[in-house]
PDB file of C-alpha atoms and ligand atoms in Angstrom:
ATOM      1  CA  MET A   1      -7.034  -8.000  26.411  1.00 94.00           C
ATOM      2  CA  ARG A   2      -8.776  -7.886  23.008  1.00 97.00           C
ATOM      3  CA  HIS A   3     -11.924  -9.693  21.834  1.00 98.00           C
ATOM      4  CA  LEU A   4     -13.352  -9.959  18.326  1.00 98.00           C
ATOM      5  CA  ILE A   5     -17.088  -9.462  18.598  1.00 98.00           C
ATOM      6  CA  ASP A   6     -17.730  -7.198  15.609  1.00 98.00           C
ATOM      7  CA  ILE A   7     -15.527  -6.725  12.547  1.00 98.00           C
ATOM      8  CA  SER A   8     -15.259  -3.022  13.416  1.00 98.00           C
ATOM      9  CA  ASP A   9     -13.310  -4.042  16.543  1.00 98.00           C
ATOM     10  CA  LEU A  10     -10.366  -4.293  14.128  1.00 98.00           C
ATOM     11  CA  SER A  11      -8.932  -1.267  12.327  1.00 98.00           C
ATOM     12  CA  VAL A  12      -8.272  -1.427   8.586  1.00 98.00           C
ATOM     13  CA  THR A  13      -4.537  -1.552   9.354  1.00 98.00           C
ATOM     14  CA  GLU A  14      -5.058  -4.520  11.689  1.00 98.00           C
ATOM     15  CA  ILE A  15      -7.159  -6.329   9.070  1.00 98.00           C
ATOM     16  CA  ASP A  16      -4.459  -5.747   6.466  1.00 97.00           C
ATOM     17  CA  GLU A  17      -1.842  -7.075   8.918  1.00 98.00           C
ATOM     18  CA  LEU A  18      -3.922 -10.215   9.586  1.00 98.00           C
ATOM     19  CA  ILE A  19      -4.176 -10.801   5.828  1.00 98.00           C
ATOM     20  CA  ASP A  20      -0.395 -10.415   5.483  1.00 98.00           C
ATOM     21  CA  VAL A  21       0.230 -12.886   8.311  1.00 98.00           C
ATOM     22  CA  ALA A  22      -2.252 -15.375   6.790  1.00 98.00           C
ATOM     23  CA  ASN A  23      -0.450 -15.121   3.452  1.00 98.00           C
ATOM     24  CA  ASP A  24       2.872 -15.700   5.184  1.00 98.00           C
ATOM     25  CA  ILE A  25       1.414 -18.762   6.961  1.00 98.00           C
ATOM     26  CA  ILE A  26       0.288 -20.116   3.575  1.00 98.00           C
ATOM     27  CA  ASP A  27       3.801 -19.654   2.175  1.00 98.00           C
ATOM     28  CA  ASN A  28       5.816 -20.694   5.262  1.00 98.00           C
ATOM     29  CA  PRO A  29       3.681 -22.974   7.478  1.00 97.00           C
ATOM     30  CA  GLU A  30       6.731 -24.482   9.219  1.00 97.00           C
ATOM     31  CA  LYS A  31       7.546 -21.107  10.836  1.00 98.00           C
ATOM     32  CA  TYR A  32       4.302 -21.225  12.787  1.00 98.00           C
ATOM     33  CA  GLN A  33       4.097 -24.789  13.945  1.00 98.00           C
ATOM     34  CA  GLU A  34       5.077 -24.225  17.574  1.00 98.00           C
ATOM     35  CA  LYS A  35       3.814 -20.678  18.083  1.00 98.00           C
ATOM     36  CA  CYS A  36       0.964 -21.748  20.361  1.00 98.00           C
ATOM     37  CA  LYS A  37       2.606 -24.658  22.160  1.00 98.00           C
ATOM     38  CA  HIS A  38       0.809 -25.264  25.497  1.00 97.00           C
ATOM     39  CA  LYS A  39      -2.051 -22.936  24.479  1.00 98.00           C
ATOM     40  CA  LYS A  40      -5.657 -24.121  24.282  1.00 98.00           C
ATOM     41  CA  ILE A  41      -8.656 -22.892  22.356  1.00 98.00           C
ATOM     42  CA  ALA A  42     -12.170 -23.716  23.567  1.00 98.00           C
ATOM     43  CA  THR A  43     -14.805 -23.892  20.828  1.00 98.00           C
ATOM     44  CA  LEU A  44     -18.229 -23.348  22.392  1.00 97.00           C
ATOM     45  CA  PHE A  45     -20.754 -23.981  19.632  1.00 97.00           C
ATOM     46  CA  PHE A  46     -24.409 -23.681  20.595  1.00 96.00           C
ATOM     47  CA  GLU A  47     -25.389 -23.891  16.890  1.00 95.00           C
ATOM     48  CA  PRO A  48     -24.365 -26.246  14.057  1.00 95.00           C
ATOM     49  CA  SER A  49     -21.103 -25.647  12.214  1.00 94.00           C
ATOM     50  CA  THR A  50     -18.624 -27.496  10.024  1.00 95.00           C
ATOM     51  CA  ARG A  51     -16.125 -25.020   8.588  1.00 96.00           C
ATOM     52  CA  THR A  52     -15.993 -22.441  11.346  1.00 97.00           C
ATOM     53  CA  ARG A  53     -15.513 -24.841  14.248  1.00 97.00           C
ATOM     54  CA  LEU A  54     -13.205 -27.270  12.476  1.00 98.00           C
ATOM     55  CA  SER A  55     -11.082 -24.499  10.948  1.00 98.00           C
ATOM     56  CA  PHE A  56     -10.637 -22.900  14.385  1.00 98.00           C
ATOM     57  CA  GLU A  57      -9.602 -26.272  15.775  1.00 98.00           C
ATOM     58  CA  ALA A  58      -7.301 -27.055  12.828  1.00 98.00           C
ATOM     59  CA  ALA A  59      -5.842 -23.549  13.159  1.00 98.00           C
ATOM     60  CA  MET A  60      -4.907 -24.069  16.816  1.00 98.00           C
ATOM     61  CA  LEU A  61      -3.570 -27.583  16.163  1.00 98.00           C
ATOM     62  CA  GLU A  62      -1.371 -26.288  13.313  1.00 98.00           C
ATOM     63  CA  LEU A  63       0.006 -23.655  15.675  1.00 98.00           C
ATOM     64  CA  GLY A  64       1.038 -26.457  18.035  1.00 98.00           C
ATOM     65  CA  GLY A  65      -1.760 -25.877  20.546  1.00 98.00           C
ATOM     66  CA  SER A  66      -4.721 -27.989  21.674  1.00 98.00           C
ATOM     67  CA  VAL A  67      -8.492 -27.785  21.533  1.00 98.00           C
ATOM     68  CA  LEU A  68     -11.428 -28.463  23.835  1.00 97.00           C
ATOM     69  CA  GLY A  69     -15.097 -27.625  23.622  1.00 96.00           C
ATOM     70  CA  PHE A  70     -18.548 -28.746  22.574  1.00 94.00           C
ATOM     71  CA  SER A  71     -20.384 -28.695  19.279  1.00 94.00           C
ATOM     72  CA  GLU A  72     -23.989 -28.496  20.429  1.00 90.00           C
ATOM     73  CA  ALA A  73     -25.835 -26.846  23.283  1.00 88.00           C
ATOM     74  CA  ALA A  74     -27.409 -30.194  24.205  1.00 88.00           C
ATOM     75  CA  SER A  75     -24.056 -31.616  25.343  1.00 86.00           C
ATOM     76  CA  SER A  76     -23.177 -28.616  27.521  1.00 89.00           C
ATOM     77  CA  SER A  77     -24.671 -27.387  30.785  1.00 89.00           C
ATOM     78  CA  ALA A  78     -26.734 -24.903  28.757  1.00 89.00           C
ATOM     79  CA  ALA A  79     -29.128 -27.855  28.486  1.00 86.00           C
ATOM     80  CA  LYS A  80     -29.450 -27.704  32.305  1.00 90.00           C
ATOM     81  CA  GLY A  81     -30.188 -23.986  32.185  1.00 91.00           C
ATOM     82  CA  GLU A  82     -26.733 -22.513  32.805  1.00 93.00           C
ATOM     83  CA  SER A  83     -26.308 -18.893  31.639  1.00 94.00           C
ATOM     84  CA  ILE A  84     -23.788 -17.872  28.971  1.00 94.00           C
ATOM     85  CA  SER A  85     -21.998 -15.723  31.545  1.00 94.00           C
ATOM     86  CA  ASP A  86     -21.468 -18.618  33.941  1.00 95.00           C
ATOM     87  CA  THR A  87     -20.383 -21.022  31.200  1.00 95.00           C
ATOM     88  CA  VAL A  88     -17.806 -18.586  29.872  1.00 96.00           C
ATOM     89  CA  ARG A  89     -16.532 -17.564  33.258  1.00 95.00           C
ATOM     90  CA  VAL A  90     -15.737 -21.198  33.970  1.00 95.00           C
ATOM     91  CA  VAL A  91     -14.349 -22.114  30.528  1.00 96.00           C
ATOM     92  CA  SER A  92     -11.986 -19.159  30.720  1.00 95.00           C
ATOM     93  CA  PHE A  93     -10.285 -20.979  33.634  1.00 96.00           C
ATOM     94  CA  TYR A  94      -9.525 -23.905  31.291  1.00 97.00           C
ATOM     95  CA  ALA A  95      -8.625 -22.287  27.944  1.00 98.00           C
ATOM     96  CA  ASP A  96      -6.483 -19.385  26.701  1.00 98.00           C
ATOM     97  CA  ILE A  97      -8.955 -18.220  24.049  1.00 98.00           C
ATOM     98  CA  ILE A  98     -12.609 -18.973  23.264  1.00 98.00           C
ATOM     99  CA  ALA A  99     -14.477 -19.107  19.953  1.00 98.00           C
ATOM    100  CA  MET A 100     -18.224 -18.990  20.539  1.00 98.00           C
ATOM    101  CA  ARG A 101     -21.176 -19.458  18.207  1.00 98.00           C
ATOM    102  CA  HIS A 102     -24.653 -18.821  19.579  1.00 97.00           C
ATOM    103  CA  PHE A 103     -28.175 -18.548  18.216  1.00 96.00           C
ATOM    104  CA  LYS A 104     -28.808 -15.396  20.303  1.00 96.00           C
ATOM    105  CA  GLU A 105     -27.633 -12.091  18.857  1.00 97.00           C
ATOM    106  CA  GLY A 106     -25.192 -10.501  21.284  1.00 98.00           C
ATOM    107  CA  ALA A 107     -24.316 -13.682  23.214  1.00 97.00           C
ATOM    108  CA  PRO A 108     -20.548 -13.450  22.487  1.00 98.00           C
ATOM    109  CA  MET A 109     -20.614  -9.810  23.572  1.00 98.00           C
ATOM    110  CA  VAL A 110     -22.201 -10.789  26.887  1.00 97.00           C
ATOM    111  CA  ALA A 111     -19.580 -13.544  27.188  1.00 97.00           C
ATOM    112  CA  SER A 112     -16.744 -11.063  26.631  1.00 97.00           C
ATOM    113  CA  MET A 113     -17.860  -9.106  29.694  1.00 95.00           C
ATOM    114  CA  LYS A 114     -17.337 -12.115  31.951  1.00 91.00           C
ATOM    115  CA  SER A 115     -14.355 -13.773  30.349  1.00 95.00           C
ATOM    116  CA  ASP A 116     -10.750 -13.708  31.553  1.00 92.00           C
ATOM    117  CA  VAL A 117      -9.553 -14.669  28.049  1.00 98.00           C
ATOM    118  CA  PRO A 118     -10.209 -13.321  24.513  1.00 98.00           C
ATOM    119  CA  ILE A 119     -13.626 -14.168  23.053  1.00 98.00           C
ATOM    120  CA  ILE A 120     -14.109 -14.575  19.325  1.00 98.00           C
ATOM    121  CA  ASN A 121     -17.611 -14.278  17.907  1.00 98.00           C
ATOM    122  CA  ALA A 122     -17.976 -17.286  15.612  1.00 98.00           C
ATOM    123  CA  GLY A 123     -21.490 -16.216  14.566  1.00 98.00           C
ATOM    124  CA  ASP A 124     -24.298 -14.767  16.686  1.00 98.00           C
ATOM    125  CA  GLY A 125     -27.829 -15.431  15.406  1.00 96.00           C
ATOM    126  CA  GLY A 126     -28.737 -13.344  12.368  1.00 95.00           C
ATOM    127  CA  HIS A 127     -26.374 -10.593  13.463  1.00 97.00           C
ATOM    128  CA  ASN A 128     -22.622 -10.872  12.730  1.00 97.00           C
ATOM    129  CA  HIS A 129     -19.892 -13.282  11.710  1.00 98.00           C
ATOM    130  CA  PRO A 130     -16.584 -11.381  11.794  1.00 98.00           C
ATOM    131  CA  THR A 131     -14.221 -14.327  11.213  1.00 98.00           C
ATOM    132  CA  GLN A 132     -16.117 -15.321   8.074  1.00 98.00           C
ATOM    133  CA  THR A 133     -15.539 -11.755   6.925  1.00 98.00           C
ATOM    134  CA  LEU A 134     -11.794 -12.061   7.556  1.00 98.00           C
ATOM    135  CA  THR A 135     -11.898 -15.241   5.452  1.00 98.00           C
ATOM    136  CA  ASP A 136     -13.771 -13.371   2.719  1.00 98.00           C
ATOM    137  CA  LEU A 137     -11.323 -10.454   2.766  1.00 98.00           C
ATOM    138  CA  LEU A 138      -8.291 -12.757   2.540  1.00 98.00           C
ATOM    139  CA  THR A 139      -9.927 -14.503  -0.429  1.00 98.00           C
ATOM    140  CA  ILE A 140     -10.829 -11.242  -2.176  1.00 98.00           C
ATOM    141  CA  LYS A 141      -7.308  -9.897  -1.692  1.00 98.00           C
ATOM    142  CA  ARG A 142      -5.732 -13.097  -3.045  1.00 98.00           C
ATOM    143  CA  GLU A 143      -8.094 -13.409  -6.003  1.00 98.00           C
ATOM    144  CA  LYS A 144      -8.623  -9.751  -6.979  1.00 98.00           C
ATOM    145  CA  GLY A 145      -5.287  -8.336  -5.824  1.00 98.00           C
ATOM    146  CA  GLY A 146      -6.786  -5.707  -3.485  1.00 98.00           C
ATOM    147  CA  LEU A 147      -9.808  -4.549  -1.540  1.00 98.00           C
ATOM    148  CA  ASP A 148     -10.509  -1.185  -3.222  1.00 98.00           C
ATOM    149  CA  ASN A 149     -12.513  -0.350  -6.379  1.00 98.00           C
ATOM    150  CA  LEU A 150     -14.946  -3.271  -6.292  1.00 98.00           C
ATOM    151  CA  THR A 151     -18.616  -3.734  -7.171  1.00 98.00           C
ATOM    152  CA  ILE A 152     -19.891  -6.453  -4.877  1.00 98.00           C
ATOM    153  CA  GLY A 153     -23.136  -8.317  -5.482  1.00 98.00           C
ATOM    154  CA  LEU A 154     -24.669  -9.824  -2.357  1.00 98.00           C
ATOM    155  CA  CYS A 155     -27.315 -12.379  -3.206  1.00 98.00           C
ATOM    156  CA  GLY A 156     -29.824 -14.452  -1.250  1.00 97.00           C
ATOM    157  CA  ASP A 157     -30.891 -14.006   2.352  1.00 97.00           C
ATOM    158  CA  LEU A 158     -29.665 -10.507   3.133  1.00 97.00           C
ATOM    159  CA  LYS A 159     -32.058 -10.194   6.061  1.00 97.00           C
ATOM    160  CA  PHE A 160     -30.856 -13.051   8.259  1.00 96.00           C
ATOM    161  CA  GLY A 161     -27.467 -13.723   6.649  1.00 97.00           C
ATOM    162  CA  ARG A 162     -24.941 -12.662   9.267  1.00 98.00           C
ATOM    163  CA  THR A 163     -21.989 -13.108   6.909  1.00 98.00           C
ATOM    164  CA  VAL A 164     -23.242 -10.348   4.605  1.00 98.00           C
ATOM    165  CA  HIS A 165     -23.864  -7.998   7.539  1.00 98.00           C
ATOM    166  CA  SER A 166     -20.249  -8.256   8.669  1.00 98.00           C
ATOM    167  CA  LEU A 167     -18.888  -8.155   5.115  1.00 98.00           C
ATOM    168  CA  ILE A 168     -20.748  -4.913   4.377  1.00 98.00           C
ATOM    169  CA  SER A 169     -19.458  -3.373   7.564  1.00 98.00           C
ATOM    170  CA  ALA A 170     -15.869  -4.284   6.630  1.00 98.00           C
ATOM    171  CA  MET A 171     -15.958  -3.355   2.940  1.00 98.00           C
ATOM    172  CA  THR A 172     -17.451   0.102   3.483  1.00 98.00           C
ATOM    173  CA  ARG A 173     -14.069   1.048   4.949  1.00 97.00           C
ATOM    174  CA  TYR A 174     -12.259   0.470   1.643  1.00 98.00           C
ATOM    175  CA  LYS A 175     -12.163   2.903  -1.303  1.00 98.00           C
ATOM    176  CA  ASN A 176     -14.654   3.101  -4.155  1.00 98.00           C
ATOM    177  CA  ILE A 177     -16.871   0.183  -3.104  1.00 98.00           C
ATOM    178  CA  LYS A 178     -20.359  -0.318  -4.561  1.00 98.00           C
ATOM    179  CA  PHE A 179     -22.916  -2.861  -3.403  1.00 98.00           C
ATOM    180  CA  VAL A 180     -25.562  -4.545  -5.504  1.00 98.00           C
ATOM    181  CA  LEU A 181     -28.146  -6.172  -3.245  1.00 98.00           C
ATOM    182  CA  ILE A 182     -30.015  -9.078  -4.842  1.00 98.00           C
ATOM    183  CA  SER A 183     -32.806 -10.739  -2.883  1.00 96.00           C
ATOM    184  CA  PRO A 184     -36.549 -11.327  -2.816  1.00 95.00           C
ATOM    185  CA  SER A 185     -38.263  -8.357  -1.175  1.00 94.00           C
ATOM    186  CA  GLU A 186     -38.989 -10.343   2.026  1.00 94.00           C
ATOM    187  CA  LEU A 187     -35.269 -11.042   2.531  1.00 96.00           C
ATOM    188  CA  ARG A 188     -33.899  -7.553   1.884  1.00 97.00           C
ATOM    189  CA  LEU A 189     -31.025  -6.103   3.863  1.00 98.00           C
ATOM    190  CA  PRO A 190     -32.323  -4.724   7.209  1.00 97.00           C
ATOM    191  CA  ASP A 191     -32.885  -0.963   7.325  1.00 97.00           C
ATOM    192  CA  TYR A 192     -30.505  -0.535  10.254  1.00 96.00           C
ATOM    193  CA  ILE A 193     -27.619  -1.652   8.032  1.00 97.00           C
ATOM    194  CA  LYS A 194     -28.753   0.445   5.060  1.00 98.00           C
ATOM    195  CA  ASN A 195     -29.078   3.541   7.235  1.00 97.00           C
ATOM    196  CA  ASP A 196     -26.315   3.180   9.802  1.00 96.00           C
ATOM    197  CA  VAL A 197     -23.668   1.576   7.613  1.00 97.00           C
ATOM    198  CA  LEU A 198     -24.260   2.225   3.892  1.00 98.00           C
ATOM    199  CA  GLU A 199     -25.959   5.614   3.873  1.00 97.00           C
ATOM    200  CA  LYS A 200     -24.012   6.989   6.815  1.00 97.00           C
ATOM    201  CA  ASN A 201     -20.740   6.248   4.989  1.00 96.00           C
ATOM    202  CA  ASN A 202     -22.067   7.394   1.573  1.00 97.00           C
ATOM    203  CA  VAL A 203     -21.543   3.949   0.068  1.00 98.00           C
ATOM    204  CA  PRO A 204     -23.626   3.560  -3.108  1.00 98.00           C
ATOM    205  CA  TYR A 205     -25.950   0.555  -3.451  1.00 98.00           C
ATOM    206  CA  SER A 206     -28.688  -0.654  -5.729  1.00 98.00           C
ATOM    207  CA  GLU A 207     -31.324  -3.345  -5.202  1.00 97.00           C
ATOM    208  CA  TYR A 208     -32.490  -6.094  -7.569  1.00 96.00           C
ATOM    209  CA  THR A 209     -34.659  -9.165  -7.273  1.00 92.00           C
ATOM    210  CA  SER A 210     -32.894 -11.270  -9.921  1.00 92.00           C
ATOM    211  CA  ILE A 211     -29.249 -12.189 -10.509  1.00 93.00           C
ATOM    212  CA  GLU A 212     -29.257 -11.840 -14.321  1.00 93.00           C
ATOM    213  CA  GLU A 213     -29.958  -8.100 -14.387  1.00 91.00           C
ATOM    214  CA  ALA A 214     -27.227  -7.358 -11.852  1.00 93.00           C
ATOM    215  CA  MET A 215     -24.572  -9.755 -13.120  1.00 96.00           C
ATOM    216  CA  PRO A 216     -22.707  -7.788 -15.867  1.00 97.00           C
ATOM    217  CA  GLU A 217     -21.417  -5.050 -13.534  1.00 97.00           C
ATOM    218  CA  LEU A 218     -20.161  -7.282 -10.710  1.00 98.00           C
ATOM    219  CA  ASP A 219     -16.542  -7.897  -9.702  1.00 98.00           C
ATOM    220  CA  ILE A 220     -17.651 -10.239  -6.917  1.00 98.00           C
ATOM    221  CA  LEU A 221     -20.850 -12.237  -6.534  1.00 98.00           C
ATOM    222  CA  TYR A 222     -21.328 -13.289  -2.910  1.00 98.00           C
ATOM    223  CA  MET A 223     -24.038 -15.953  -2.707  1.00 98.00           C
ATOM    224  CA  THR A 224     -25.766 -16.934   0.535  1.00 98.00           C
ATOM    225  CA  ARG A 225     -28.093 -19.644   1.792  1.00 96.00           C
ATOM    226  CA  VAL A 226     -31.651 -18.838   2.843  1.00 95.00           C
ATOM    227  CA  GLN A 227     -31.328 -19.134   6.628  1.00 95.00           C
ATOM    228  CA  LYS A 228     -33.991 -21.729   7.355  1.00 94.00           C
ATOM    229  CA  GLU A 229     -33.322 -21.793  11.106  1.00 93.00           C
ATOM    230  CA  ARG A 230     -34.238 -18.090  11.471  1.00 94.00           C
ATOM    231  CA  PHE A 231     -37.696 -18.359   9.862  1.00 92.00           C
ATOM    232  CA  PHE A 232     -40.801 -18.278  12.001  1.00 86.00           C
ATOM    233  CA  ASN A 233     -42.729 -20.621   9.747  1.00 91.00           C
ATOM    234  CA  GLU A 234     -41.868 -23.432   7.338  1.00 93.00           C
ATOM    235  CA  ALA A 235     -44.254 -22.187   4.611  1.00 92.00           C
ATOM    236  CA  ASP A 236     -42.359 -18.909   4.210  1.00 92.00           C
ATOM    237  CA  TYR A 237     -39.075 -20.780   3.998  1.00 92.00           C
ATOM    238  CA  GLU A 238     -40.466 -23.178   1.369  1.00 91.00           C
ATOM    239  CA  ARG A 239     -41.736 -20.256  -0.696  1.00 91.00           C
ATOM    240  CA  LEU A 240     -38.464 -18.313  -0.571  1.00 92.00           C
ATOM    241  CA  LYS A 241     -35.794 -20.987  -0.429  1.00 91.00           C
ATOM    242  CA  ASP A 242     -35.114 -21.199  -4.153  1.00 87.00           C
ATOM    243  CA  SER A 243     -35.589 -17.558  -5.059  1.00 86.00           C
ATOM    244  CA  CYS A 244     -31.991 -16.873  -6.148  1.00 92.00           C
ATOM    245  CA  ILE A 245     -30.134 -19.681  -7.864  1.00 96.00           C
ATOM    246  CA  LEU A 246     -26.810 -19.318  -9.657  1.00 98.00           C
ATOM    247  CA  ASN A 247     -26.110 -21.766 -12.491  1.00 97.00           C
ATOM    248  CA  SER A 248     -23.649 -21.948 -15.368  1.00 97.00           C
ATOM    249  CA  GLU A 249     -26.175 -20.368 -17.773  1.00 97.00           C
ATOM    250  CA  LYS A 250     -26.305 -17.224 -15.606  1.00 97.00           C
ATOM    251  CA  MET A 251     -22.497 -17.186 -15.323  1.00 98.00           C
ATOM    252  CA  LYS A 252     -22.444 -16.311 -19.048  1.00 97.00           C
ATOM    253  CA  PHE A 253     -23.632 -12.793 -18.140  1.00 96.00           C
ATOM    254  CA  ALA A 254     -20.701 -12.249 -15.743  1.00 98.00           C
ATOM    255  CA  LYS A 255     -17.337 -10.586 -16.320  1.00 98.00           C
ATOM    256  CA  GLU A 256     -14.458 -12.900 -17.236  1.00 98.00           C
ATOM    257  CA  ASP A 257     -12.699 -12.044 -13.978  1.00 98.00           C
ATOM    258  CA  MET A 258     -15.688 -11.883 -11.630  1.00 98.00           C
ATOM    259  CA  ILE A 259     -15.326 -14.224  -8.643  1.00 98.00           C
ATOM    260  CA  VAL A 260     -18.107 -16.187  -6.965  1.00 98.00           C
ATOM    261  CA  LEU A 261     -17.920 -16.479  -3.181  1.00 98.00           C
ATOM    262  CA  HIS A 262     -20.203 -18.296  -0.729  1.00 98.00           C
ATOM    263  CA  PRO A 263     -19.528 -18.815   2.995  1.00 98.00           C
ATOM    264  CA  LEU A 264     -20.991 -22.349   2.641  1.00 98.00           C
ATOM    265  CA  PRO A 265     -22.886 -24.536   3.379  1.00 97.00           C
ATOM    266  CA  ARG A 266     -24.731 -24.258   0.076  1.00 97.00           C
ATOM    267  CA  VAL A 267     -28.123 -25.859  -0.300  1.00 95.00           C
ATOM    268  CA  ASN A 268     -29.591 -25.132  -3.748  1.00 93.00           C
ATOM    269  CA  GLU A 269     -28.365 -21.629  -4.435  1.00 96.00           C
ATOM    270  CA  ILE A 270     -25.348 -22.586  -6.570  1.00 98.00           C
ATOM    271  CA  THR A 271     -25.783 -25.552  -8.897  1.00 98.00           C
ATOM    272  CA  THR A 272     -22.809 -27.913  -8.966  1.00 98.00           C
ATOM    273  CA  ASP A 273     -22.128 -27.155 -12.646  1.00 97.00           C
ATOM    274  CA  VAL A 274     -20.708 -23.794 -11.507  1.00 98.00           C
ATOM    275  CA  ASP A 275     -18.012 -25.560  -9.430  1.00 98.00           C
ATOM    276  CA  ASP A 276     -15.799 -26.188 -12.475  1.00 97.00           C
ATOM    277  CA  ASP A 277     -15.915 -22.543 -13.603  1.00 98.00           C
ATOM    278  CA  LYS A 278     -12.536 -20.931 -12.847  1.00 98.00           C
ATOM    279  CA  ARG A 279     -14.410 -18.004 -11.300  1.00 98.00           C
ATOM    280  CA  ALA A 280     -15.918 -20.224  -8.568  1.00 98.00           C
ATOM    281  CA  CYS A 281     -13.791 -19.497  -5.482  1.00 98.00           C
ATOM    282  CA  TYR A 282     -15.964 -20.784  -2.618  1.00 98.00           C
ATOM    283  CA  PHE A 283     -13.885 -23.862  -1.860  1.00 98.00           C
ATOM    284  CA  LYS A 284     -10.663 -21.822  -1.896  1.00 98.00           C
ATOM    285  CA  GLN A 285     -12.474 -19.438   0.461  1.00 98.00           C
ATOM    286  CA  ALA A 286     -13.242 -22.288   2.899  1.00 98.00           C
ATOM    287  CA  LYS A 287      -9.568 -23.312   2.780  1.00 98.00           C
ATOM    288  CA  ASN A 288      -8.453 -19.741   3.501  1.00 98.00           C
ATOM    289  CA  GLY A 289     -10.601 -19.760   6.658  1.00 98.00           C
ATOM    290  CA  LYS A 290      -8.046 -21.837   8.532  1.00 98.00           C
ATOM    291  CA  TYR A 291      -5.110 -19.526   7.725  1.00 98.00           C
ATOM    292  CA  ILE A 292      -6.816 -16.283   8.677  1.00 98.00           C
ATOM    293  CA  ARG A 293      -8.014 -17.880  11.934  1.00 98.00           C
ATOM    294  CA  MET A 294      -4.414 -18.893  12.664  1.00 98.00           C
ATOM    295  CA  ALA A 295      -3.416 -15.258  12.162  1.00 98.00           C
ATOM    296  CA  LEU A 296      -6.268 -14.088  14.411  1.00 98.00           C
ATOM    297  CA  ILE A 297      -5.388 -16.508  17.214  1.00 98.00           C
ATOM    298  CA  LEU A 298      -1.765 -15.275  17.120  1.00 98.00           C
ATOM    299  CA  LYS A 299      -2.911 -11.673  17.290  1.00 98.00           C
ATOM    300  CA  LEU A 300      -5.393 -12.107  20.154  1.00 98.00           C
ATOM    301  CA  LEU A 301      -2.925 -14.221  22.153  1.00 98.00           C
ATOM    302  CA  GLU A 302      -0.250 -11.578  21.457  1.00 98.00           C
ATOM    303  CA  VAL A 303       2.168 -14.166  20.100  1.00 97.00           C
ATOM    304  CA  GLU A 304       5.080 -12.600  18.192  1.00 87.00           C
TER     305      GLU A 304
HETATM  306  C1  LIG B 401     -22.327 -19.314   7.610  1.00 53.87           C
HETATM  307  C2  LIG B 401     -22.904 -19.034   8.987  1.00 53.87           C
HETATM  308  O1  LIG B 401     -22.805 -19.876   9.879  1.00 53.87           O
HETATM  309  O2  LIG B 401     -23.434 -17.940   9.121  1.00 53.87           O
HETATM  310  N1  LIG B 401     -21.533 -20.473   7.579  1.00 53.87           N
HETATM  311  C3  LIG B 401     -20.202 -20.379   7.876  1.00 53.87           C
HETATM  312  O3  LIG B 401     -19.834 -20.052   8.982  1.00 53.87           O
HETATM  313  N2  LIG B 401     -19.329 -20.605   6.885  1.00 53.87           N
HETATM  314  C4  LIG B 401     -23.317 -19.265   6.510  1.00 53.87           C
HETATM  315  C5  LIG B 401     -24.555 -20.098   6.615  1.00 53.87           C
HETATM  316  O4  LIG B 401     -24.744 -20.875   7.544  1.00 53.87           O
HETATM  317  O5  LIG B 401     -25.378 -19.966   5.708  1.00 53.87           O
END
């Protein structure tokens, strides 16, 4: 039985296969509509979500399966003090696969040790978010034609932003990748990722505090929200929340074929005037999330 806790649980070949299946689902949805008949996914969300939870549920419904679960800790027995291990042990009697989001780093990993069914990490604290990364990779492949030879700007909250942590880990496995890290100094990428992922794999990176300077060299600009819920005090959040904002003026410095990605939700970091720019791909990215999750469910349930 396989789980998806960290993006490195999948080989590059497996990621490429998932992308191919997702593309086939986009082109031939009717082929897949009964693949998960009588299968159930449980979505256990201890933290807020719109896209991730609903795209997992839509994915299973479009495969002909059903969904059960909860969307906040308060409506589960966690509110009574039940441990993650006990919750998962029990839910794995009721569902064939579980997608779990939790505010504690490592919670889905703990769950995978007690579960009788595959566990998918749907975001664990400020740590990882592997299925967002699969969504990002599908979008990059569709929009840029491949995953090699790219200069990727990562902008915003690189400290707490779990989507960038998983994306870096995935992209370092492709050829000729360069990262440009853009953030205020307080929200820089954690040293453990710089040392253990970037430097260890000899992946070049540079650091900036403003978007304009970095913009001209980028093939991809990946914007992120300042992660309010991970701050220890409101004053720090207020001071840092608007430190990196992308608007149509700044888009003038970008390459004609650069793409803008954002895992969403956005707060202030991309002004709505960017939405009409043909390089803005964040809504397409959200749409792609459902297809790659369909491919992932098929893989983890070992459906042909
Ligand atoms: C992200 C997350 O939950 O980490 N959202 C998502 O899953 N698309 C990004 C965020 O909340 O900022």
